[in-house]
Tab-separated table of C-alpha atoms in Angstrom:
chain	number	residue	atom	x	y	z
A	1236	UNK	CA	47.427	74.941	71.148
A	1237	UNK	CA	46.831	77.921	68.630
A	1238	UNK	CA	44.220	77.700	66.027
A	1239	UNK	CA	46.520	77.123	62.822
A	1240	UNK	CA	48.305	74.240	64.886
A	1241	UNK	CA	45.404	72.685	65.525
A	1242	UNK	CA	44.092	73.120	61.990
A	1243	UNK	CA	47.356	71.426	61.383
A	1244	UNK	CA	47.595	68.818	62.799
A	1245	UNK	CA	43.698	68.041	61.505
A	1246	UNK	CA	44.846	67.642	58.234
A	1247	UNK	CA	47.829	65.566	58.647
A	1248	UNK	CA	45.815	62.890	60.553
A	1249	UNK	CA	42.656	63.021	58.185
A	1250	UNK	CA	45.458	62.766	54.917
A	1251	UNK	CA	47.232	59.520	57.138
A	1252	UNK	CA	43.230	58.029	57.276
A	1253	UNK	CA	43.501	58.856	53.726
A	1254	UNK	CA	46.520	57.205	53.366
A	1255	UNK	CA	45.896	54.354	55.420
A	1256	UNK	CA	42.617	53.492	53.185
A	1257	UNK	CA	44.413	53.293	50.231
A	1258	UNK	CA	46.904	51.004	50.893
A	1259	UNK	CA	46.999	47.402	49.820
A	1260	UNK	CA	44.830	45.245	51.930
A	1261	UNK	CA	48.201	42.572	51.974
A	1262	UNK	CA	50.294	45.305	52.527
A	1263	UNK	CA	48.293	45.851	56.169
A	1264	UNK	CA	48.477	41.855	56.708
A	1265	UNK	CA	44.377	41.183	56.005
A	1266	UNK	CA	44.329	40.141	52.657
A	1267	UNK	CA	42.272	37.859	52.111
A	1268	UNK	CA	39.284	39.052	54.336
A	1269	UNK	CA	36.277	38.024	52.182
A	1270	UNK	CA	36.177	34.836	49.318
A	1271	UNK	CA	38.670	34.655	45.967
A	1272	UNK	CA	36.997	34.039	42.676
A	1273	UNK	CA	39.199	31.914	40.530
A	1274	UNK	CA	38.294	31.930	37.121
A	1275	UNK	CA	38.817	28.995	34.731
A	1276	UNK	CA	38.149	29.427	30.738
A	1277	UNK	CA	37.345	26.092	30.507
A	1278	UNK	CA	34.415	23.387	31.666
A	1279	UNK	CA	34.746	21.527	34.937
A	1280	UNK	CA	36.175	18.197	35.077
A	1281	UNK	CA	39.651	18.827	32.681
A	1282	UNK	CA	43.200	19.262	33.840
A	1283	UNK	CA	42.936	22.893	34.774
A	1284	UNK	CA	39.934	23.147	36.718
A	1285	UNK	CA	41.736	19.982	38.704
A	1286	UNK	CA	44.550	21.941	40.090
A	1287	UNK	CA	42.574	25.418	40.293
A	1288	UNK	CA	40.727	23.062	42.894
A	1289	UNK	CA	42.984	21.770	44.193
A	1290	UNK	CA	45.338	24.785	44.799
A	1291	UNK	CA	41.846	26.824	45.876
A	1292	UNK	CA	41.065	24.386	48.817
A	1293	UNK	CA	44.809	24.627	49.847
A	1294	UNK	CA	45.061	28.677	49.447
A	1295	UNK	CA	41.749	28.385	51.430
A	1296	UNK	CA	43.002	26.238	54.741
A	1297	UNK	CA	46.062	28.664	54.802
A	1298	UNK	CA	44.182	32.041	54.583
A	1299	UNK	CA	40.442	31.222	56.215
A	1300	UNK	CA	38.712	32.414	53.235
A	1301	UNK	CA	37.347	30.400	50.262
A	1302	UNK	CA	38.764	30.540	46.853
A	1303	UNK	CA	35.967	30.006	44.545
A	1304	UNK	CA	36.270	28.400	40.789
A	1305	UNK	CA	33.998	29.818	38.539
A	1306	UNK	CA	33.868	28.261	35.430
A	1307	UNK	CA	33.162	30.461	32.608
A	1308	UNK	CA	33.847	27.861	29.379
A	1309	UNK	CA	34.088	28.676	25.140
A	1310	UNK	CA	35.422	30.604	22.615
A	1311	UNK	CA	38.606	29.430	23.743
A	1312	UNK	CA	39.401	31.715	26.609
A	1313	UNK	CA	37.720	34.325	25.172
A	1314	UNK	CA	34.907	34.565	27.490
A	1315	UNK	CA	36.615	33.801	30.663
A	1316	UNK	CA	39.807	36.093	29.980
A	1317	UNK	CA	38.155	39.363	29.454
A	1318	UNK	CA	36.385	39.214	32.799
A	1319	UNK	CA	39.266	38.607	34.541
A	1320	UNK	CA	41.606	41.400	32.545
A	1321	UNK	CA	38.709	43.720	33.643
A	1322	UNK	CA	38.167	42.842	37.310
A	1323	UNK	CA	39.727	45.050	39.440
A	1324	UNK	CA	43.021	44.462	40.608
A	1325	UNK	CA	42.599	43.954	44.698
A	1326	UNK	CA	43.403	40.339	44.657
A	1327	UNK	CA	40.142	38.861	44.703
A	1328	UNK	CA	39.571	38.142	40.781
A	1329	UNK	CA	42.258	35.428	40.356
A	1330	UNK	CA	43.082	33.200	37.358
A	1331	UNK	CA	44.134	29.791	36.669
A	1332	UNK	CA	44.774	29.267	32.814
A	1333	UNK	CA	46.205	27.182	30.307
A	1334	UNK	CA	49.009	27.886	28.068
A	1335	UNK	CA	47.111	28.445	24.998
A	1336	UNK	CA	45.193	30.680	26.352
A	1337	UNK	CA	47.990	33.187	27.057
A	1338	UNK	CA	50.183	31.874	23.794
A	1339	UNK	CA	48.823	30.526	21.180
A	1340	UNK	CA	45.253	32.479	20.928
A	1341	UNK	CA	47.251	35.543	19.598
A	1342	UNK	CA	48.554	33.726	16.428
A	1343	UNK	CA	45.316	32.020	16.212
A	1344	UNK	CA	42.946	34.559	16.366
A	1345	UNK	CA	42.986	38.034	14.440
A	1346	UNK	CA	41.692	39.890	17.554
A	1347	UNK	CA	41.502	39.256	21.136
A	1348	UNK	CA	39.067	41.019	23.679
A	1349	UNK	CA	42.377	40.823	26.437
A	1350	UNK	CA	46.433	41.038	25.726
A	1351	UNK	CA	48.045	38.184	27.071
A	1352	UNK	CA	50.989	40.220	28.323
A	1353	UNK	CA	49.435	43.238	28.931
A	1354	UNK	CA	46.167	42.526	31.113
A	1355	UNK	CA	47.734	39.909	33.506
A	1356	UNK	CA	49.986	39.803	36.314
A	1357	UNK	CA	52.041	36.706	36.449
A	1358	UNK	CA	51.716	34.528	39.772
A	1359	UNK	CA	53.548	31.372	39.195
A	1360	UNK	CA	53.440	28.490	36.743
A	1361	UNK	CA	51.402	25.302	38.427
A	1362	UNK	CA	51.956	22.387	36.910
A	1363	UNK	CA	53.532	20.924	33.661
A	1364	UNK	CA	51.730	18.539	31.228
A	1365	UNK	CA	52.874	15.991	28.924
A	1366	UNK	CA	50.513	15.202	25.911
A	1367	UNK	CA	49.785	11.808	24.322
A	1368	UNK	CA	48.240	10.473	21.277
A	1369	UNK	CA	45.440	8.660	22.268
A	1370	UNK	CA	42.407	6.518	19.951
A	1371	UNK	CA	39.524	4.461	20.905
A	1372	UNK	CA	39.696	2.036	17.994
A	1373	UNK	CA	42.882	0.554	18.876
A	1374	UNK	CA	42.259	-2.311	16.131
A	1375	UNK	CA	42.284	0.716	13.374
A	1376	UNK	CA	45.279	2.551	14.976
A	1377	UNK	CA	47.114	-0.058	16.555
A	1378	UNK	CA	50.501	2.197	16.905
A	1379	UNK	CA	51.287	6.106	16.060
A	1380	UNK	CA	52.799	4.905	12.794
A	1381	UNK	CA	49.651	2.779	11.815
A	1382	UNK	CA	47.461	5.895	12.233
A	1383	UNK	CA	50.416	8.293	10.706
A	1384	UNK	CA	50.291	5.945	7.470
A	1385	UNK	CA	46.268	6.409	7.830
A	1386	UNK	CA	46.507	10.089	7.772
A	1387	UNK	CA	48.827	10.067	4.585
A	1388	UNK	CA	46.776	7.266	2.575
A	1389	UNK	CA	43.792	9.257	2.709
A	1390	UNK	CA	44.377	13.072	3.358
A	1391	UNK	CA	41.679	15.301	5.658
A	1392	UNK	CA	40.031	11.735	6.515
A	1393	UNK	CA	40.548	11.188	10.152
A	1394	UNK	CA	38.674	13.782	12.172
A	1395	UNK	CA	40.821	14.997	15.406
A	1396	UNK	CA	39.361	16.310	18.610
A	1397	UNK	CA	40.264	19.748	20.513
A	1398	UNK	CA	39.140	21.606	23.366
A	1399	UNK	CA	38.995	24.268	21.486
A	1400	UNK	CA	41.067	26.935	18.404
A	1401	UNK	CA	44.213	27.272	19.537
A	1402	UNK	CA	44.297	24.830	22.753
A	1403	UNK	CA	47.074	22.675	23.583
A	1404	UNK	CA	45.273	19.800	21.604
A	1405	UNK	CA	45.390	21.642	18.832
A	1406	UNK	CA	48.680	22.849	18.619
A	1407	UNK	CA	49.978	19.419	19.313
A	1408	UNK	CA	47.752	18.282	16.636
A	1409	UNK	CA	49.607	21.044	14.154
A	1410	UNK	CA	52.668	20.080	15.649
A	1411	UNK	CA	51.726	16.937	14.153
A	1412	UNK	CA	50.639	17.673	10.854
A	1413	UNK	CA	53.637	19.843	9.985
A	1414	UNK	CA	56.267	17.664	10.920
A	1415	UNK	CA	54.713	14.712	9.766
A	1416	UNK	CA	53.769	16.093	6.454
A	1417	UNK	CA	50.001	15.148	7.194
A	1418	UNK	CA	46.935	16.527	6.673
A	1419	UNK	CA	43.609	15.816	9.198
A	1420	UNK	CA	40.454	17.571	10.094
A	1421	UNK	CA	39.733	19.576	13.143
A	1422	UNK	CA	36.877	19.356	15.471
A	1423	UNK	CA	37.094	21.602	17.984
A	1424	UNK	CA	35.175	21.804	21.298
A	1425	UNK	CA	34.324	23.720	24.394
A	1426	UNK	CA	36.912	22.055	26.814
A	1427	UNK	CA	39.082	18.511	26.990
A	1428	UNK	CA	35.771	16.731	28.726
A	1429	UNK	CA	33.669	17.573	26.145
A	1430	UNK	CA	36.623	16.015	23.209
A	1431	UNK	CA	37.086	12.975	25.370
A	1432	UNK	CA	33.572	12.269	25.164
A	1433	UNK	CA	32.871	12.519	21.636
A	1434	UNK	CA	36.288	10.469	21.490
A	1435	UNK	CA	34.372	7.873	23.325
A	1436	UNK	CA	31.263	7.986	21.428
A	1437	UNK	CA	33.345	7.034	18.375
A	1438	UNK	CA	32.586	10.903	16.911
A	1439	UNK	CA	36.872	11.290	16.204
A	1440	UNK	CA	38.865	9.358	15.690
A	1441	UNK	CA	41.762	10.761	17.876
A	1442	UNK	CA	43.225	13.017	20.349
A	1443	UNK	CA	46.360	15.005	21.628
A	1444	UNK	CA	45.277	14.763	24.874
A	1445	UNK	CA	47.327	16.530	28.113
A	1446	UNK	CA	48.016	13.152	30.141
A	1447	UNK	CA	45.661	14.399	33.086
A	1448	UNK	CA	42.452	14.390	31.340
A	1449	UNK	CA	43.286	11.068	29.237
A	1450	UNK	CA	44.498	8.682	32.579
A	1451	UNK	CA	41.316	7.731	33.865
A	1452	UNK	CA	40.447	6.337	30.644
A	1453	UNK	CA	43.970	4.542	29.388
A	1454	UNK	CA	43.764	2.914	33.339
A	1455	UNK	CA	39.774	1.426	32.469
A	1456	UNK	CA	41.105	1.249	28.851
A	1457	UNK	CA	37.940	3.160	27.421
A	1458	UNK	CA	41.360	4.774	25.344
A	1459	UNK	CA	44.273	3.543	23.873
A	1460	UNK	CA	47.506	5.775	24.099
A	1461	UNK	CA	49.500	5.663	20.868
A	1462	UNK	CA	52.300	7.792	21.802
A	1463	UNK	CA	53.801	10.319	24.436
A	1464	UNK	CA	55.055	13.634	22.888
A	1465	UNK	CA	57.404	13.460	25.298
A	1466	UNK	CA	61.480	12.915	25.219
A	1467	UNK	CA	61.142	10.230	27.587
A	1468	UNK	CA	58.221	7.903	28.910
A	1469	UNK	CA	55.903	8.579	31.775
A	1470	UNK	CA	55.945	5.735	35.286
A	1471	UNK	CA	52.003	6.329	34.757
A	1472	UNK	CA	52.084	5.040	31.242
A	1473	UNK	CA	55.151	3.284	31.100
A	1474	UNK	CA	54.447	0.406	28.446
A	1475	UNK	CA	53.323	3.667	26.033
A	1476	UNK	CA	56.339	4.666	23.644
A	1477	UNK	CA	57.751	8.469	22.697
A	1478	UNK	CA	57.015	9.357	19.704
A	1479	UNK	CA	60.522	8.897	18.853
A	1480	UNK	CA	60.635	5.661	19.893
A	1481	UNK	CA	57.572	5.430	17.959
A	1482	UNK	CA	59.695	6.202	14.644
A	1483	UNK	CA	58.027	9.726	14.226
A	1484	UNK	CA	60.688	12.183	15.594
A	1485	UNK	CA	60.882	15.987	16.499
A	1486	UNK	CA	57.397	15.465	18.370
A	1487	UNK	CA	58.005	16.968	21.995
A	1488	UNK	CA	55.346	19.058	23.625
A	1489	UNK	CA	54.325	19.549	26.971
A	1490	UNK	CA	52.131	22.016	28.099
A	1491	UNK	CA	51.706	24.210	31.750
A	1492	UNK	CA	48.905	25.615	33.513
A	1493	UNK	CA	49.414	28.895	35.632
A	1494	UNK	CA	48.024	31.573	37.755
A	1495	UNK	CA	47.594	34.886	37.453
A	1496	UNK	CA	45.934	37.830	38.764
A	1497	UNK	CA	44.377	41.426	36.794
A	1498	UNK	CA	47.680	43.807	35.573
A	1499	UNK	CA	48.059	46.866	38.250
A	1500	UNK	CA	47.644	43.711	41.040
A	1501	UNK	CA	49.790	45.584	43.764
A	1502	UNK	CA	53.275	43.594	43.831
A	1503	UNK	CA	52.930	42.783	47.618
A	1504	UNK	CA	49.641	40.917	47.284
A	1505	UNK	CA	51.149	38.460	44.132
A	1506	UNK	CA	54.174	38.045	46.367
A	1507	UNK	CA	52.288	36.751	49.057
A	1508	UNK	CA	50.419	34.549	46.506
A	1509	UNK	CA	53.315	33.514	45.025
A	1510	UNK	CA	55.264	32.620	48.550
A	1511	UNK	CA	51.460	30.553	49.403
A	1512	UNK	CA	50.848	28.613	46.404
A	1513	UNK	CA	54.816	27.670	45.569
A	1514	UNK	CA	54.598	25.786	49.840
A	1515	UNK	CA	51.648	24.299	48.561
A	1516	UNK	CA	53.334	23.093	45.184
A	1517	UNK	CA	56.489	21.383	47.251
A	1518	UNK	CA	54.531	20.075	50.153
A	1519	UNK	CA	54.247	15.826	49.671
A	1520	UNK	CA	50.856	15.123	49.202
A	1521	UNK	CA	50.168	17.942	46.385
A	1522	UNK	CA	52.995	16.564	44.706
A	1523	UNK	CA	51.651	12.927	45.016
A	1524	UNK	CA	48.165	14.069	44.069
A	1525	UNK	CA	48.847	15.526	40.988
A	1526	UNK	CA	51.480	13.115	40.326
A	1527	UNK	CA	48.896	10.543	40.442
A	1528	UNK	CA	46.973	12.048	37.869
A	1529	UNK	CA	49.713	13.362	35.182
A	1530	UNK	CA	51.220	16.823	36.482
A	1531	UNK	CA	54.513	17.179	37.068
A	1532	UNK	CA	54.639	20.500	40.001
A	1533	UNK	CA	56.228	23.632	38.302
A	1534	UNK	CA	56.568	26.672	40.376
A	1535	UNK	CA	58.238	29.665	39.100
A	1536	UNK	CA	59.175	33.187	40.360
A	1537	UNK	CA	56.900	35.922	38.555
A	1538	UNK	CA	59.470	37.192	36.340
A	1539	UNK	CA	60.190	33.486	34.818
A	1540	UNK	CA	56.637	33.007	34.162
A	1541	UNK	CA	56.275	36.244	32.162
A	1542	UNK	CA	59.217	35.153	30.440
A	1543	UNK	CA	58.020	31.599	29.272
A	1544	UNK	CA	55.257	33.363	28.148
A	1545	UNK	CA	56.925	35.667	25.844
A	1546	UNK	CA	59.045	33.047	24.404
A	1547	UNK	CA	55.949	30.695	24.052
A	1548	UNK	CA	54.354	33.303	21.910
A	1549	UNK	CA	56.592	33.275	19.960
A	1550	UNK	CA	57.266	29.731	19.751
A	1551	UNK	CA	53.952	28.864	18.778
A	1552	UNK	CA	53.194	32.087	16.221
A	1553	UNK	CA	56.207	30.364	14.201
A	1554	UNK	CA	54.404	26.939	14.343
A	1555	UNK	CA	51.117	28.371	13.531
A	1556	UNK	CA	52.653	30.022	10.427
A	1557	UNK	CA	54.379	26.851	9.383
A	1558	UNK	CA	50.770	25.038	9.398
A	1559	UNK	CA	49.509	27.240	7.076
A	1560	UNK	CA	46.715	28.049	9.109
A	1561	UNK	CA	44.785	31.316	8.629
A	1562	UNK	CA	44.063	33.574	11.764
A	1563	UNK	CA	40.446	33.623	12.504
């Protein structure tokens, strides 16, 4: 072999090394080969650190490697989002986020340190949840319309609870106020746990709660649900009316919880993701478990998520503006 062949011949295999390095690790069949951090904007113990769990120990026993939660709570997603839009986009930065977080923070807030369409790469949805009215003083608010006729008699007087600007809880409590022509006072926290328990300690008076997070405490009856926003009643709740039935109508919201991974995430890896987590979603006992506890199982391709979240943004910057409230 001449010297130019060999020459060659050196620099075709050292460019296919090349080559061969820069692929995907999914595309070469070893992704994951070292632990998954899955961050959640918001405190352990609420609906979406549940599932980011509970999907995490399942992604886990399929793959061999852990998937890690890491909480990283307040500012409404603010903190948590950013580190995630920024982490580099091998698969191993992961995200499991409510809806607000993705929706509603862009109508709430005048800037964002992420862009909700922009920084992410759509997985799937996870889960869908109803939310309900609930109160601890059930002898003060002894239906929706009893604490609806409250609200009116005295304007700004009852204090409602959020996880946060912009959360589901919130926008379910605007939902309220602008279709029922009311006017309350917000008090928002650092994540649905935190709400609950100033709920408890008699701090609020109420709470648009996602079902998950307020079950435990309708079943010991620590709360008392007032109303589903719902268009029909939940088997976990079933004795609790809609808040049509309730007489207060156009009051249907349900929120979702999804995962997603850094924009630029090679296509291949969120496939495989995708293909993992929606066998997890439609396997029995993940469907029973979260069942159990208020989530209704709501996998999507990647294309329909992005979608839902375009139209959601939109959705809610309308609602937003109808409330009158003022971008931070």
């Amino acid at each position: 072999m001449n010297t130019r062949r060999r020459i060659s011949l050196l620099t075709v295999t050292c460019a296919l090394g090349l080559l061969a390095a820069a692929v995907p690790a999914v595309a070469q069949g070893t992704y994951p080969d070292h632990p998954v951090k899955v961050i959640v904007a918001l405190p352990a113990g609420g609906g979406v650190d549940i599932i980011a769990r509970l999907v995490g120990q399942k992604l886990a026993a399929v793959t061999g490697q852990p998937f890690v939660v890491d909480n990283r709570a307040g500012a409404s997603g603010r903190i948590g989002l950013p580190v995630v839009a920024k982490a580099a986009p091998d698969g191993y930065t992961l995200m499991t986020s409510p809806a607000s977080f993705l929706t509603t923070n862009k109508s709430i807030f005048k800037e964002l340190p992420y862009d909700p369409q922009a920084d992410f790469a759509p997985i799937t949805k996870l889960a869908n949840q109803s939310m309900v009215l609930v109160v601890k003083d059930k002898q003060k608010f002894s239906s929706a319309g009893a604490l609806l006729a409250a609200a009116k008699a005295k304007p700004g007087s009852l204090n409602y609870a959020s996880s946060g600007d912009g959360s589901p809880q919130h926008l379910a409590a605007l939902m309220f106020e602008t279709r029922a022509q009311v006017r309350m006072t917000h008090v928002p926290y650092k994540g649905g746990a935190l709400a609950i328990t100033d709920l408890l300690g008699g701090n609020v008076d109420l709470l648009f709660a996602p079902l998950p997070e307020a079950l435990p405490y309708l079943k010991t009856g620590k709360l008392t649900a007032l109303a589903l926003m719902s268009d029909k009643r939940s088997a976990l709740i079933a004795d609790v009316p809609t808040m049509r039935e309730a007489g207060i109508p156009n009051m249907v919201m349900q929120t979702w919880i999804g995962l997603l991974a850094p924009a630029a995430t090679p296509r291949a890896l969120v496939d495989q993701l995708n293909r993992q987590v929606h066998a997890i979603l439609q396997s029995e006992d993940v469907k029973k478990q979260l069942y159990e506890i208020g989530m209704e199982t709501a996998p999507t391709t990647p294309e329909q998520f992005q979608q839902v979240i375009a139209q959601e943004i939109a959705l809610h910057a309308d609602l937003v503006k109808a409330s009158g409230l003022v971008p931070q």
